[in-house]
């Protein structure tokens, strides 16, 4: 992910895999009618999310295209299955500055009506940082929160008898967010570009009511800096949800745009917002832990993960 004052980005759409198209189609099934609430925010446990982060980063680095990334994808799928959430790994080939490479998105599907909400986080780590870099915050924190959301939504007995009134929720773990050299047509945002293209080609684009991206949201000193390249209604919804959760003071607008996994969805007209804390460092307004071996588990707190999980639940509950 990269801060930028211009949201302009050239997009290369990767080759669609048959597996991905089939899975996107499979997620279309609908559930019966019910009026029960979708999910109760207080069910979200930051402690459980932090344990997920710890277990995930203990697997080691997970740079896209490596065995570590493959193991990470398998771990996520296994965790989702354990929560009773249908999940598939969508493996695909995409161009990179060093030739073609394999990438894998892991997609968990919570059935609902024909409308869809996509909750996203990337799970790969930046390459070349150092042997000890396992990215607790970038990207373990997003993975931990999504897994905990999957646990409580997957275990909700009401959810499976839900909802004509409630949208389906896809919980998506993206590969290849980090660039090898510089963000561009064949470098970085591989998973999000691939999924956005699939949604266009499958005809699902109009049914996506919101893409909510989580990135770097475990910092003990939580300062969510919402980038301005986001759909205004979803930015407003994020602030409203934070207000309801009593954490509005931890949320602000970033001075500019941030190029992150939500951008490919914005580029094809899908509403999207990036919940990111881009002040991850040793002091206020510093970001000096980012992409360093200082990005370790001790910098995270369960309280911050709780905040983010509950804000996301409030946002999901408000979307129709
Ligand atoms: Zn990163």
mmCIF file of C-alpha atoms and ligand atoms in Angstrom:
data_model
loop_
_atom_site.group_PDB
_atom_site.id
_atom_site.type_symbol
_atom_site.label_atom_id
_atom_site.label_comp_id
_atom_site.label_asym_id
_atom_site.label_seq_id
_atom_site.Cartn_x
_atom_site.Cartn_y
_atom_site.Cartn_z
ATOM 1 C CA UNK A 1 0.000 0.000 0.000
ATOM 2 C CA UNK A 2 1.269 3.415 -0.799
ATOM 3 C CA UNK A 3 0.199 6.951 0.108
ATOM 4 C CA UNK A 4 -0.368 9.162 -2.884
ATOM 5 C CA UNK A 5 -1.953 12.516 -3.597
ATOM 6 C CA UNK A 6 -3.340 11.192 -6.824
ATOM 7 C CA UNK A 7 -5.615 8.191 -6.944
ATOM 8 C CA UNK A 8 -4.632 7.550 -10.524
ATOM 9 C CA UNK A 9 -3.455 4.014 -11.026
ATOM 10 C CA UNK A 10 -3.071 1.966 -14.143
ATOM 11 C CA UNK A 11 -4.766 -1.340 -13.797
ATOM 12 C CA UNK A 12 -3.767 -4.629 -15.279
ATOM 13 C CA UNK A 13 -6.469 -7.204 -15.107
ATOM 14 C CA UNK A 14 -5.112 -10.667 -14.493
ATOM 15 C CA UNK A 15 -6.286 -13.755 -16.252
ATOM 16 C CA UNK A 16 -9.454 -15.137 -14.731
ATOM 17 C CA UNK A 17 -9.230 -18.642 -13.387
ATOM 18 C CA UNK A 18 -12.034 -21.118 -13.877
ATOM 19 C CA UNK A 19 -11.938 -21.885 -10.166
ATOM 20 C CA UNK A 20 -12.519 -18.266 -9.293
ATOM 21 C CA UNK A 21 -15.446 -17.865 -11.637
ATOM 22 C CA UNK A 22 -17.055 -21.032 -10.356
ATOM 23 C CA UNK A 23 -16.645 -19.936 -6.794
ATOM 24 C CA UNK A 24 -18.016 -16.468 -7.420
ATOM 25 C CA UNK A 25 -21.033 -18.175 -8.980
ATOM 26 C CA UNK A 26 -21.336 -20.531 -6.005
ATOM 27 C CA UNK A 27 -21.515 -17.633 -3.575
ATOM 28 C CA UNK A 28 -24.724 -16.489 -5.222
ATOM 29 C CA UNK A 29 -27.019 -18.848 -3.366
ATOM 30 C CA UNK A 30 -29.642 -17.188 -1.247
ATOM 31 C CA UNK A 31 -31.117 -17.936 2.168
ATOM 32 C CA UNK A 32 -34.680 -17.845 3.445
ATOM 33 C CA UNK A 33 -36.437 -14.876 4.968
ATOM 34 C CA UNK A 34 -35.829 -13.676 8.517
ATOM 35 C CA UNK A 35 -35.817 -10.370 10.360
ATOM 36 C CA UNK A 36 -33.228 -11.200 13.007
ATOM 37 C CA UNK A 37 -30.331 -8.774 13.484
ATOM 38 C CA UNK A 38 -27.297 -9.687 11.447
ATOM 39 C CA UNK A 39 -24.613 -9.641 14.105
ATOM 40 C CA UNK A 40 -24.207 -8.249 17.611
ATOM 41 C CA UNK A 41 -21.059 -6.071 17.895
ATOM 42 C CA UNK A 42 -20.280 -7.147 21.462
ATOM 43 C CA UNK A 43 -19.828 -10.742 20.290
ATOM 44 C CA UNK A 44 -16.540 -9.735 18.691
ATOM 45 C CA UNK A 45 -13.567 -10.686 20.879
ATOM 46 C CA UNK A 46 -10.330 -8.786 20.417
ATOM 47 C CA UNK A 47 -8.551 -11.412 22.489
ATOM 48 C CA UNK A 48 -9.658 -14.124 20.079
ATOM 49 C CA UNK A 49 -8.653 -11.957 17.116
ATOM 50 C CA UNK A 50 -5.212 -11.352 18.640
ATOM 51 C CA UNK A 51 -4.751 -15.102 19.107
ATOM 52 C CA UNK A 52 -5.561 -15.549 15.439
ATOM 53 C CA UNK A 53 -2.939 -12.934 14.536
ATOM 54 C CA UNK A 54 -0.357 -14.667 16.747
ATOM 55 C CA UNK A 55 -1.025 -18.081 15.218
ATOM 56 C CA UNK A 56 -0.968 -16.634 11.719
ATOM 57 C CA UNK A 57 2.303 -14.707 12.001
ATOM 58 C CA UNK A 58 3.956 -17.691 13.704
ATOM 59 C CA UNK A 59 3.776 -19.374 10.279
ATOM 60 C CA UNK A 60 6.530 -16.987 9.160
ATOM 61 C CA UNK A 61 6.881 -14.671 6.141
ATOM 62 C CA UNK A 62 4.254 -15.050 3.429
ATOM 63 C CA UNK A 63 5.565 -13.178 0.437
ATOM 64 C CA UNK A 64 3.350 -13.761 -2.600
ATOM 65 C CA UNK A 65 4.453 -16.700 -4.730
ATOM 66 C CA UNK A 66 6.416 -18.408 -1.958
ATOM 67 C CA UNK A 67 5.690 -21.588 -0.028
ATOM 68 C CA UNK A 68 5.006 -19.357 2.975
ATOM 69 C CA UNK A 69 2.132 -17.655 1.140
ATOM 70 C CA UNK A 70 0.699 -21.013 0.118
ATOM 71 C CA UNK A 71 0.841 -22.251 3.708
ATOM 72 C CA UNK A 72 -0.812 -19.048 4.888
ATOM 73 C CA UNK A 73 -3.690 -19.500 2.436
ATOM 74 C CA UNK A 74 -4.194 -23.091 3.565
ATOM 75 C CA UNK A 75 -4.148 -21.989 7.210
ATOM 76 C CA UNK A 76 -6.841 -19.372 6.555
ATOM 77 C CA UNK A 77 -9.042 -21.827 4.698
ATOM 78 C CA UNK A 78 -8.697 -24.329 7.535
ATOM 79 C CA UNK A 79 -9.643 -21.734 10.140
ATOM 80 C CA UNK A 80 -12.695 -20.692 8.122
ATOM 81 C CA UNK A 81 -13.773 -24.314 7.735
ATOM 82 C CA UNK A 82 -13.427 -24.748 11.497
ATOM 83 C CA UNK A 83 -15.863 -21.877 11.968
ATOM 84 C CA UNK A 84 -18.361 -23.510 9.653
ATOM 85 C CA UNK A 85 -17.757 -20.977 6.879
ATOM 86 C CA UNK A 86 -17.644 -22.274 3.307
ATOM 87 C CA UNK A 87 -14.302 -21.252 1.842
ATOM 88 C CA UNK A 88 -12.326 -21.774 -1.324
ATOM 89 C CA UNK A 89 -8.852 -20.877 -2.486
ATOM 90 C CA UNK A 90 -8.904 -19.139 -5.845
ATOM 91 C CA UNK A 91 -5.466 -19.722 -7.366
ATOM 92 C CA UNK A 92 -4.509 -17.735 -10.438
ATOM 93 C CA UNK A 93 -1.506 -16.612 -12.446
ATOM 94 C CA UNK A 94 -0.696 -12.945 -12.808
ATOM 95 C CA UNK A 95 2.126 -10.973 -14.396
ATOM 96 C CA UNK A 96 4.774 -9.412 -12.150
ATOM 97 C CA UNK A 97 7.948 -7.412 -12.852
ATOM 98 C CA UNK A 98 9.800 -10.743 -12.643
ATOM 99 C CA UNK A 99 7.500 -12.772 -14.893
ATOM 100 C CA UNK A 100 4.339 -14.697 -14.133
ATOM 101 C CA UNK A 101 3.624 -15.782 -10.585
ATOM 102 C CA UNK A 102 0.957 -17.743 -8.715
ATOM 103 C CA UNK A 103 -1.403 -15.945 -6.369
ATOM 104 C CA UNK A 104 -4.216 -17.208 -4.147
ATOM 105 C CA UNK A 105 -7.248 -15.390 -2.785
ATOM 106 C CA UNK A 106 -9.107 -17.153 0.014
ATOM 107 C CA UNK A 107 -12.844 -16.473 -0.087
ATOM 108 C CA UNK A 108 -15.268 -17.299 2.702
ATOM 109 C CA UNK A 109 -18.957 -16.989 1.928
ATOM 110 C CA UNK A 110 -21.764 -16.195 4.377
ATOM 111 C CA UNK A 111 -24.992 -16.632 2.455
ATOM 112 C CA UNK A 112 -27.659 -13.981 2.423
ATOM 113 C CA UNK A 113 -29.721 -12.264 -0.205
ATOM 114 C CA UNK A 114 -28.557 -11.224 -3.667
ATOM 115 C CA UNK A 115 -26.829 -8.096 -2.384
ATOM 116 C CA UNK A 116 -23.267 -8.547 -1.205
ATOM 117 C CA UNK A 117 -20.873 -6.927 1.221
ATOM 118 C CA UNK A 118 -17.187 -7.719 0.791
ATOM 119 C CA UNK A 119 -14.913 -7.612 3.834
ATOM 120 C CA UNK A 120 -11.297 -7.634 2.716
ATOM 121 C CA UNK A 121 -7.779 -7.806 4.081
ATOM 122 C CA UNK A 122 -4.541 -8.801 2.424
ATOM 123 C CA UNK A 123 -2.496 -11.588 3.966
ATOM 124 C CA UNK A 124 0.832 -11.401 2.146
ATOM 125 C CA UNK A 125 3.933 -9.783 3.602
ATOM 126 C CA UNK A 126 6.291 -7.338 1.950
ATOM 127 C CA UNK A 127 9.387 -9.037 0.536
ATOM 128 C CA UNK A 128 12.928 -7.888 1.156
ATOM 129 C CA UNK A 129 12.335 -6.400 4.597
ATOM 130 C CA UNK A 130 14.315 -8.981 6.545
ATOM 131 C CA UNK A 131 14.218 -12.621 7.567
ATOM 132 C CA UNK A 132 12.440 -11.827 10.827
ATOM 133 C CA UNK A 133 9.687 -9.739 9.229
ATOM 134 C CA UNK A 134 6.354 -11.476 9.727
ATOM 135 C CA UNK A 135 4.090 -8.416 9.508
ATOM 136 C CA UNK A 136 2.002 -8.601 12.678
ATOM 137 C CA UNK A 137 0.153 -5.407 11.824
ATOM 138 C CA UNK A 138 0.743 -5.468 8.051
ATOM 139 C CA UNK A 139 -1.009 -7.819 7.362
ATOM 140 C CA UNK A 140 -1.645 -10.088 10.360
ATOM 141 C CA UNK A 141 -4.056 -7.669 12.059
ATOM 142 C CA UNK A 142 -6.524 -7.625 9.175
ATOM 143 C CA UNK A 143 -6.412 -11.404 8.927
ATOM 144 C CA UNK A 144 -7.076 -11.783 12.661
ATOM 145 C CA UNK A 145 -10.079 -9.449 12.598
ATOM 146 C CA UNK A 146 -11.567 -11.118 9.511
ATOM 147 C CA UNK A 147 -11.161 -14.577 11.068
ATOM 148 C CA UNK A 148 -12.861 -13.447 14.267
ATOM 149 C CA UNK A 149 -15.663 -11.903 12.207
ATOM 150 C CA UNK A 150 -15.980 -15.224 10.383
ATOM 151 C CA UNK A 151 -16.099 -17.069 13.695
ATOM 152 C CA UNK A 152 -18.952 -15.052 15.165
ATOM 153 C CA UNK A 153 -20.883 -14.718 11.918
ATOM 154 C CA UNK A 154 -20.342 -18.374 11.041
ATOM 155 C CA UNK A 155 -21.449 -19.511 14.493
ATOM 156 C CA UNK A 156 -24.534 -17.316 14.533
ATOM 157 C CA UNK A 157 -27.433 -19.777 14.416
ATOM 158 C CA UNK A 158 -29.679 -17.033 13.101
ATOM 159 C CA UNK A 159 -27.372 -16.252 10.211
ATOM 160 C CA UNK A 160 -27.947 -19.525 8.465
ATOM 161 C CA UNK A 161 -31.682 -18.963 8.524
ATOM 162 C CA UNK A 162 -31.177 -15.349 7.476
ATOM 163 C CA UNK A 163 -32.182 -13.099 5.546
ATOM 164 C CA UNK A 164 -34.184 -11.819 2.819
ATOM 165 C CA UNK A 165 -33.424 -8.472 4.386
ATOM 166 C CA UNK A 166 -29.690 -9.048 4.798
ATOM 167 C CA UNK A 167 -26.941 -9.042 2.196
ATOM 168 C CA UNK A 168 -24.544 -11.922 1.719
ATOM 169 C CA UNK A 169 -21.109 -11.337 3.205
ATOM 170 C CA UNK A 170 -17.930 -12.456 1.517
ATOM 171 C CA UNK A 171 -14.862 -12.538 3.732
ATOM 172 C CA UNK A 172 -11.904 -12.291 1.396
ATOM 173 C CA UNK A 173 -8.205 -12.689 2.162
ATOM 174 C CA UNK A 174 -6.223 -11.146 -0.679
ATOM 175 C CA UNK A 175 -2.800 -12.179 -1.913
ATOM 176 C CA UNK A 176 -0.197 -9.946 -3.538
ATOM 177 C CA UNK A 177 -1.112 -6.542 -2.123
ATOM 178 C CA UNK A 178 2.532 -5.678 -1.616
ATOM 179 C CA UNK A 179 4.513 -4.608 -4.670
ATOM 180 C CA UNK A 180 7.900 -6.062 -5.606
ATOM 181 C CA UNK A 181 9.342 -2.802 -6.911
ATOM 182 C CA UNK A 182 6.802 -0.033 -7.439
ATOM 183 C CA UNK A 183 3.025 -0.120 -7.685
ATOM 184 C CA UNK A 184 1.955 -0.314 -11.299
ATOM 185 C CA UNK A 185 0.266 -2.288 -14.029
ATOM 186 C CA UNK A 186 1.886 -5.601 -13.064
ATOM 187 C CA UNK A 187 3.074 -4.893 -9.534
ATOM 188 C CA UNK A 188 1.040 -4.930 -6.318
ATOM 189 C CA UNK A 189 -2.720 -5.151 -5.631
ATOM 190 C CA UNK A 190 -2.786 -8.479 -7.494
ATOM 191 C CA UNK A 191 -5.555 -10.060 -5.443
ATOM 192 C CA UNK A 192 -7.858 -7.052 -5.463
ATOM 193 C CA UNK A 193 -7.389 -6.401 -9.191
ATOM 194 C CA UNK A 194 -8.134 -10.059 -9.887
ATOM 195 C CA UNK A 195 -11.300 -10.099 -7.762
ATOM 196 C CA UNK A 196 -12.597 -6.788 -9.109
ATOM 197 C CA UNK A 197 -12.202 -8.090 -12.648
ATOM 198 C CA UNK A 198 -14.009 -11.319 -11.747
ATOM 199 C CA UNK A 199 -16.935 -9.335 -10.358
ATOM 200 C CA UNK A 200 -17.187 -7.323 -13.557
ATOM 201 C CA UNK A 201 -16.974 -10.390 -15.802
ATOM 202 C CA UNK A 202 -19.440 -12.447 -13.745
ATOM 203 C CA UNK A 203 -22.025 -9.669 -13.770
ATOM 204 C CA UNK A 204 -21.893 -9.352 -9.976
ATOM 205 C CA UNK A 205 -20.587 -5.807 -9.895
ATOM 206 C CA UNK A 206 -23.953 -4.104 -9.348
ATOM 207 C CA UNK A 207 -24.837 -6.430 -6.474
ATOM 208 C CA UNK A 208 -21.824 -5.357 -4.396
ATOM 209 C CA UNK A 209 -23.156 -2.783 -1.955
ATOM 210 C CA UNK A 210 -19.860 -2.175 -0.189
ATOM 211 C CA UNK A 211 -16.235 -3.194 -0.082
ATOM 212 C CA UNK A 212 -14.773 -2.660 3.383
ATOM 213 C CA UNK A 213 -11.000 -3.082 3.487
ATOM 214 C CA UNK A 214 -9.032 -3.559 6.703
ATOM 215 C CA UNK A 215 -5.296 -2.872 6.676
ATOM 216 C CA UNK A 216 -2.873 -2.196 9.538
ATOM 217 C CA UNK A 217 -5.564 -1.903 12.196
ATOM 218 C CA UNK A 218 -3.962 -3.554 15.231
ATOM 219 C CA UNK A 219 -1.718 -0.763 16.524
ATOM 220 C CA UNK A 220 -2.053 -0.223 20.295
ATOM 221 C CA UNK A 221 -2.228 3.489 19.535
ATOM 222 C CA UNK A 222 -5.160 3.203 17.163
ATOM 223 C CA UNK A 223 -5.475 6.183 14.818
ATOM 224 C CA UNK A 224 -7.641 5.177 11.887
ATOM 225 C CA UNK A 225 -6.741 7.460 8.982
ATOM 226 C CA UNK A 226 -9.425 6.995 6.341
ATOM 227 C CA UNK A 227 -7.961 7.842 2.924
ATOM 228 C CA UNK A 228 -9.962 10.315 0.854
ATOM 229 C CA UNK A 229 -10.168 7.923 -2.071
ATOM 230 C CA UNK A 230 -13.234 6.199 -0.667
ATOM 231 C CA UNK A 231 -16.938 6.280 -1.441
ATOM 232 C CA UNK A 232 -18.356 9.265 0.503
ATOM 233 C CA UNK A 233 -21.348 7.315 1.835
ATOM 234 C CA UNK A 234 -19.050 4.607 3.204
ATOM 235 C CA UNK A 235 -16.686 7.147 4.741
ATOM 236 C CA UNK A 236 -19.697 8.699 6.474
ATOM 237 C CA UNK A 237 -20.879 5.250 7.541
ATOM 238 C CA UNK A 238 -17.468 4.458 9.040
ATOM 239 C CA UNK A 239 -17.527 7.656 11.079
ATOM 240 C CA UNK A 240 -21.105 6.971 12.175
ATOM 241 C CA UNK A 241 -20.259 3.417 13.232
ATOM 242 C CA UNK A 242 -17.235 4.708 15.164
ATOM 243 C CA UNK A 243 -19.468 7.243 16.876
ATOM 244 C CA UNK A 244 -21.956 4.541 17.870
ATOM 245 C CA UNK A 245 -19.115 2.383 19.184
ATOM 246 C CA UNK A 246 -17.780 5.311 21.233
ATOM 247 C CA UNK A 247 -14.452 5.452 19.390
ATOM 248 C CA UNK A 248 -15.045 8.392 17.051
ATOM 249 C CA UNK A 249 -11.943 10.209 18.362
ATOM 250 C CA UNK A 250 -9.766 7.391 16.980
ATOM 251 C CA UNK A 251 -11.021 8.017 13.440
ATOM 252 C CA UNK A 252 -9.962 10.843 11.113
ATOM 253 C CA UNK A 253 -9.536 11.584 7.424
ATOM 254 C CA UNK A 254 -6.067 11.049 5.959
ATOM 255 C CA UNK A 255 -4.766 14.216 4.269
ATOM 256 C CA UNK A 256 -4.736 12.513 0.873
ATOM 257 C CA UNK A 257 -5.384 9.307 -0.975
ATOM 258 C CA UNK A 258 -3.828 5.923 -0.256
ATOM 259 C CA UNK A 259 -3.324 3.352 -2.958
ATOM 260 C CA UNK A 260 -4.550 0.146 -1.392
ATOM 261 C CA UNK A 261 -6.673 -2.897 -2.199
ATOM 262 C CA UNK A 262 -9.908 -0.895 -2.259
ATOM 263 C CA UNK A 263 -8.792 1.117 -5.297
ATOM 264 C CA UNK A 264 -9.401 -1.543 -7.996
ATOM 265 C CA UNK A 265 -13.028 -1.746 -6.830
ATOM 266 C CA UNK A 266 -13.452 2.022 -6.941
ATOM 267 C CA UNK A 267 -11.993 1.939 -10.440
ATOM 268 C CA UNK A 268 -14.820 -0.297 -11.672
ATOM 269 C CA UNK A 269 -17.561 1.633 -9.894
ATOM 270 C CA UNK A 270 -17.950 -0.535 -6.775
ATOM 271 C CA UNK A 271 -18.403 1.406 -3.503
ATOM 272 C CA UNK A 272 -15.339 0.929 -1.294
ATOM 273 C CA UNK A 273 -13.634 2.281 1.800
ATOM 274 C CA UNK A 274 -10.248 1.587 3.390
ATOM 275 C CA UNK A 275 -10.121 1.316 7.181
ATOM 276 C CA UNK A 276 -6.395 1.807 7.727
ATOM 277 C CA UNK A 277 -4.219 3.218 10.496
ATOM 278 C CA UNK A 278 -1.319 4.714 8.590
ATOM 279 C CA UNK A 279 0.396 6.044 11.698
ATOM 280 C CA UNK A 280 2.170 2.911 12.893
ATOM 281 C CA UNK A 281 5.257 4.096 14.674
ATOM 282 C CA UNK A 282 7.192 5.094 17.753
ATOM 283 C CA UNK A 283 5.288 8.355 18.270
ATOM 284 C CA UNK A 284 2.402 10.508 17.094
ATOM 285 C CA UNK A 285 2.202 10.886 13.297
ATOM 286 C CA UNK A 286 5.153 8.545 12.850
ATOM 287 C CA UNK A 287 4.975 5.457 10.676
ATOM 288 C CA UNK A 288 8.430 4.073 11.340
ATOM 289 C CA UNK A 289 7.348 0.520 12.214
ATOM 290 C CA UNK A 290 5.774 0.088 8.775
ATOM 291 C CA UNK A 291 7.608 -2.423 6.552
ATOM 292 C CA UNK A 292 10.295 -3.006 9.162
ATOM 293 C CA UNK A 293 11.136 -5.832 11.542
ATOM 294 C CA UNK A 294 9.620 -3.597 14.227
ATOM 295 C CA UNK A 295 6.181 -4.681 13.005
ATOM 296 C CA UNK A 296 5.782 -7.259 15.760
ATOM 297 C CA UNK A 297 2.975 -8.673 17.853
ATOM 298 C CA UNK A 298 3.836 -6.603 20.934
ATOM 299 C CA UNK A 299 2.865 -3.424 19.028
ATOM 300 C CA UNK A 300 -0.717 -4.695 18.731
ATOM 301 C CA UNK A 301 -3.549 -4.725 21.259
ATOM 302 C CA UNK A 302 -6.735 -6.711 21.572
ATOM 303 C CA UNK A 303 -8.526 -3.443 22.363
ATOM 304 C CA UNK A 304 -7.689 -2.033 18.931
ATOM 305 C CA UNK A 305 -8.815 -5.245 17.229
ATOM 306 C CA UNK A 306 -12.034 -5.138 19.261
ATOM 307 C CA UNK A 307 -12.671 -1.577 18.135
ATOM 308 C CA UNK A 308 -12.181 -2.416 14.484
ATOM 309 C CA UNK A 309 -14.201 -5.618 14.565
ATOM 310 C CA UNK A 310 -17.136 -3.944 16.251
ATOM 311 C CA UNK A 311 -17.060 -0.915 13.950
ATOM 312 C CA UNK A 312 -17.120 -3.238 10.940
ATOM 313 C CA UNK A 313 -20.093 -5.142 12.394
ATOM 314 C CA UNK A 314 -21.973 -1.882 12.859
ATOM 315 C CA UNK A 315 -21.215 -0.920 9.269
ATOM 316 C CA UNK A 316 -22.375 -4.309 7.972
ATOM 317 C CA UNK A 317 -25.550 -4.116 10.036
ATOM 318 C CA UNK A 318 -26.360 -0.717 8.532
ATOM 319 C CA UNK A 319 -25.950 -1.835 4.917
ATOM 320 C CA UNK A 320 -28.906 -3.148 2.972
HETATM 321 ZN ZN1 LIG B 1 2.502 -3.347 3.565
#
